[in-house]
XYZ file of N, CA, C and O in Angstrom:
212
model
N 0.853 -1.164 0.000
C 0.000 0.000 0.000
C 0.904 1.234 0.000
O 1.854 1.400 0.766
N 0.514 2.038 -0.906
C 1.470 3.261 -1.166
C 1.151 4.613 -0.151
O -0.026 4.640 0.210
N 1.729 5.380 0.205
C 1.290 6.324 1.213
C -0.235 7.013 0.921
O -1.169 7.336 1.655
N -0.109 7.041 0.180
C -1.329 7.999 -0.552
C -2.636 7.508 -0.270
O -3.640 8.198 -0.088
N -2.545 6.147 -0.243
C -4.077 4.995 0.083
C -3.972 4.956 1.393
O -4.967 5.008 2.116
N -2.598 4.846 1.909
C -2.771 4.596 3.526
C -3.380 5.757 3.741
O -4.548 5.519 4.046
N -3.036 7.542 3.726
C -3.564 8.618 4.056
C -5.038 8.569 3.730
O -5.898 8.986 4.506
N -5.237 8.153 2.797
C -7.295 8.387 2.443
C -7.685 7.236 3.159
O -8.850 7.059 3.517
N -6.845 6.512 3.364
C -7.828 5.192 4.066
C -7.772 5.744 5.276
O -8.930 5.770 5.693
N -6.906 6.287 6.213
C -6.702 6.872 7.800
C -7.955 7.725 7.645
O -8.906 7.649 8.424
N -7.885 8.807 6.256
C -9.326 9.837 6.847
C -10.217 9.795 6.702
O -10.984 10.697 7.036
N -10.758 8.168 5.830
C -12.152 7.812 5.749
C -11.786 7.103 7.356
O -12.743 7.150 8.129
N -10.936 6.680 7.722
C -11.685 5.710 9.001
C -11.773 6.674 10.021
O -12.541 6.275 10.897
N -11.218 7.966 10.303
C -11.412 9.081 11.242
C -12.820 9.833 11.317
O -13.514 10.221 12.257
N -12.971 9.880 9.628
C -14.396 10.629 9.376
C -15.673 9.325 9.903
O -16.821 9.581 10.263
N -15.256 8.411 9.838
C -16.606 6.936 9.853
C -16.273 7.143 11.630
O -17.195 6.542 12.182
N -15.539 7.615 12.484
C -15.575 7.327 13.611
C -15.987 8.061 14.469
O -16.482 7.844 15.575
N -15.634 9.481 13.596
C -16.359 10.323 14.329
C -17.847 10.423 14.072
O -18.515 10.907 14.986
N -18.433 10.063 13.033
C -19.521 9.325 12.430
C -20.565 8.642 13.726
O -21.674 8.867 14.209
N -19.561 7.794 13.892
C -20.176 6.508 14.722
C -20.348 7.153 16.416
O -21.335 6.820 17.071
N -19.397 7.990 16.948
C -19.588 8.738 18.063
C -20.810 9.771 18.004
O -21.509 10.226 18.910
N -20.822 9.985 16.609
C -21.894 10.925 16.793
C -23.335 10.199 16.943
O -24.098 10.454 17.875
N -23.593 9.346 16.005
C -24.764 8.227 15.800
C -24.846 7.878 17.637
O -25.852 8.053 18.325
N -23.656 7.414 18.078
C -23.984 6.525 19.842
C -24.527 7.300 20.575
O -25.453 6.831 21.236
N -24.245 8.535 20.733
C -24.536 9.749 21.460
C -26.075 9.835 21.181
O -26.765 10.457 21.989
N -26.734 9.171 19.941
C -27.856 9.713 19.693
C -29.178 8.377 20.122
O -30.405 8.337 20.215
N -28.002 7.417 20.286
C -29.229 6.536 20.312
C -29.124 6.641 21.797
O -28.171 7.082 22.439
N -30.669 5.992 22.402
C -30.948 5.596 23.569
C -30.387 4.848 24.473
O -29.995 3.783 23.997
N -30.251 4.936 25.242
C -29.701 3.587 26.485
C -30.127 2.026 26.212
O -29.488 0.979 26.106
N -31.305 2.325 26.160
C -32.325 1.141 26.100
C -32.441 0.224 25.036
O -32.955 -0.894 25.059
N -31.707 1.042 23.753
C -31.790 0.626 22.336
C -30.883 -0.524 22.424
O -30.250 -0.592 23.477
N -30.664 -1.511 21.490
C -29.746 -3.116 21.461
C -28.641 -1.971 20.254
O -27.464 -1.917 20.610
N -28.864 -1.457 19.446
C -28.037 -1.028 18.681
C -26.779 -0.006 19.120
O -25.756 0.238 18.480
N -27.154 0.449 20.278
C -25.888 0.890 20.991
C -24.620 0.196 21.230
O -23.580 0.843 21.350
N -24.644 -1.134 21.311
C -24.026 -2.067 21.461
C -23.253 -2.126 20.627
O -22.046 -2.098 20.870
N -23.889 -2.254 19.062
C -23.444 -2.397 17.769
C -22.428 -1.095 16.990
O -21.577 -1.313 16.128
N -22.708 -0.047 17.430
C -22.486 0.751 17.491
C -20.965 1.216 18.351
O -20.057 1.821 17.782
N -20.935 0.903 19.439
C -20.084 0.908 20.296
C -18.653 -0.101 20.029
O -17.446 0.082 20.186
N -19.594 -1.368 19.490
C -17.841 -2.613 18.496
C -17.604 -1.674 17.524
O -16.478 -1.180 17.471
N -18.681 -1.238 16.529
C -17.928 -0.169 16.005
C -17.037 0.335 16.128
O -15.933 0.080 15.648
N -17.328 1.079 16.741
C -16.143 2.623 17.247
C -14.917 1.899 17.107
O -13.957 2.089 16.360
N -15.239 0.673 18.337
C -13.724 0.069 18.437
C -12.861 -0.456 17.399
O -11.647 -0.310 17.260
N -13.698 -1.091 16.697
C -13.163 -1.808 14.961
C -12.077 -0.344 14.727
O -10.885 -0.251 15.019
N -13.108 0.835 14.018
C -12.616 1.804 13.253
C -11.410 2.507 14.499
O -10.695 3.325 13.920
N -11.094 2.392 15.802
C -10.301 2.961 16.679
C -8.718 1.950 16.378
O -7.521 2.220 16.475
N -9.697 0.392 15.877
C -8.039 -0.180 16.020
C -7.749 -0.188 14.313
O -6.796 -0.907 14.015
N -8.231 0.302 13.484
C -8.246 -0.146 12.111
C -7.214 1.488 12.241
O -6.116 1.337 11.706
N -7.373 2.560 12.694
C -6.823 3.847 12.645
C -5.548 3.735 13.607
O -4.745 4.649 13.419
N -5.278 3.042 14.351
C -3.952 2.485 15.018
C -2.931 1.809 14.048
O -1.744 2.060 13.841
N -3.865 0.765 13.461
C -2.857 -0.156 12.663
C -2.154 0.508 11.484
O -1.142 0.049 10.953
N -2.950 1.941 11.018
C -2.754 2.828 9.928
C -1.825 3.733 10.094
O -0.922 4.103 9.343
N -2.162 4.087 11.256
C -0.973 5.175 12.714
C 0.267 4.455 12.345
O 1.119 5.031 11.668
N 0.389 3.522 12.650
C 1.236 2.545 13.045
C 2.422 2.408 12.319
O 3.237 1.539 12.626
């Protein structure tokens, strides 16, 4: 992977995460999709590490 893909791939997964923080914040407590939501984050938190990296 050449720098250039690694860089657009880092700021689609920054933009999808802050994405996904924004979406959790919105759903309910009570909702099951918070959950889903929340592996999220984490996926796109370690997918932006390994890119860091």
């Amino acid at each position: 992977m050449n720098e250039l893909e690694r860089e657009t791939l880092l700021r689609l997964a920054k933009k999808a995460l802050k994405e996904l923080e924004e979406a959790y914040k919105r759903v309910p407590d009570t909702d099951n999709g918070k959950a889903y939501l929340f592996r999220g984050k984490e996926r796109v938190r370690l997918m932006i590490k390994i890119l860091e990296g």
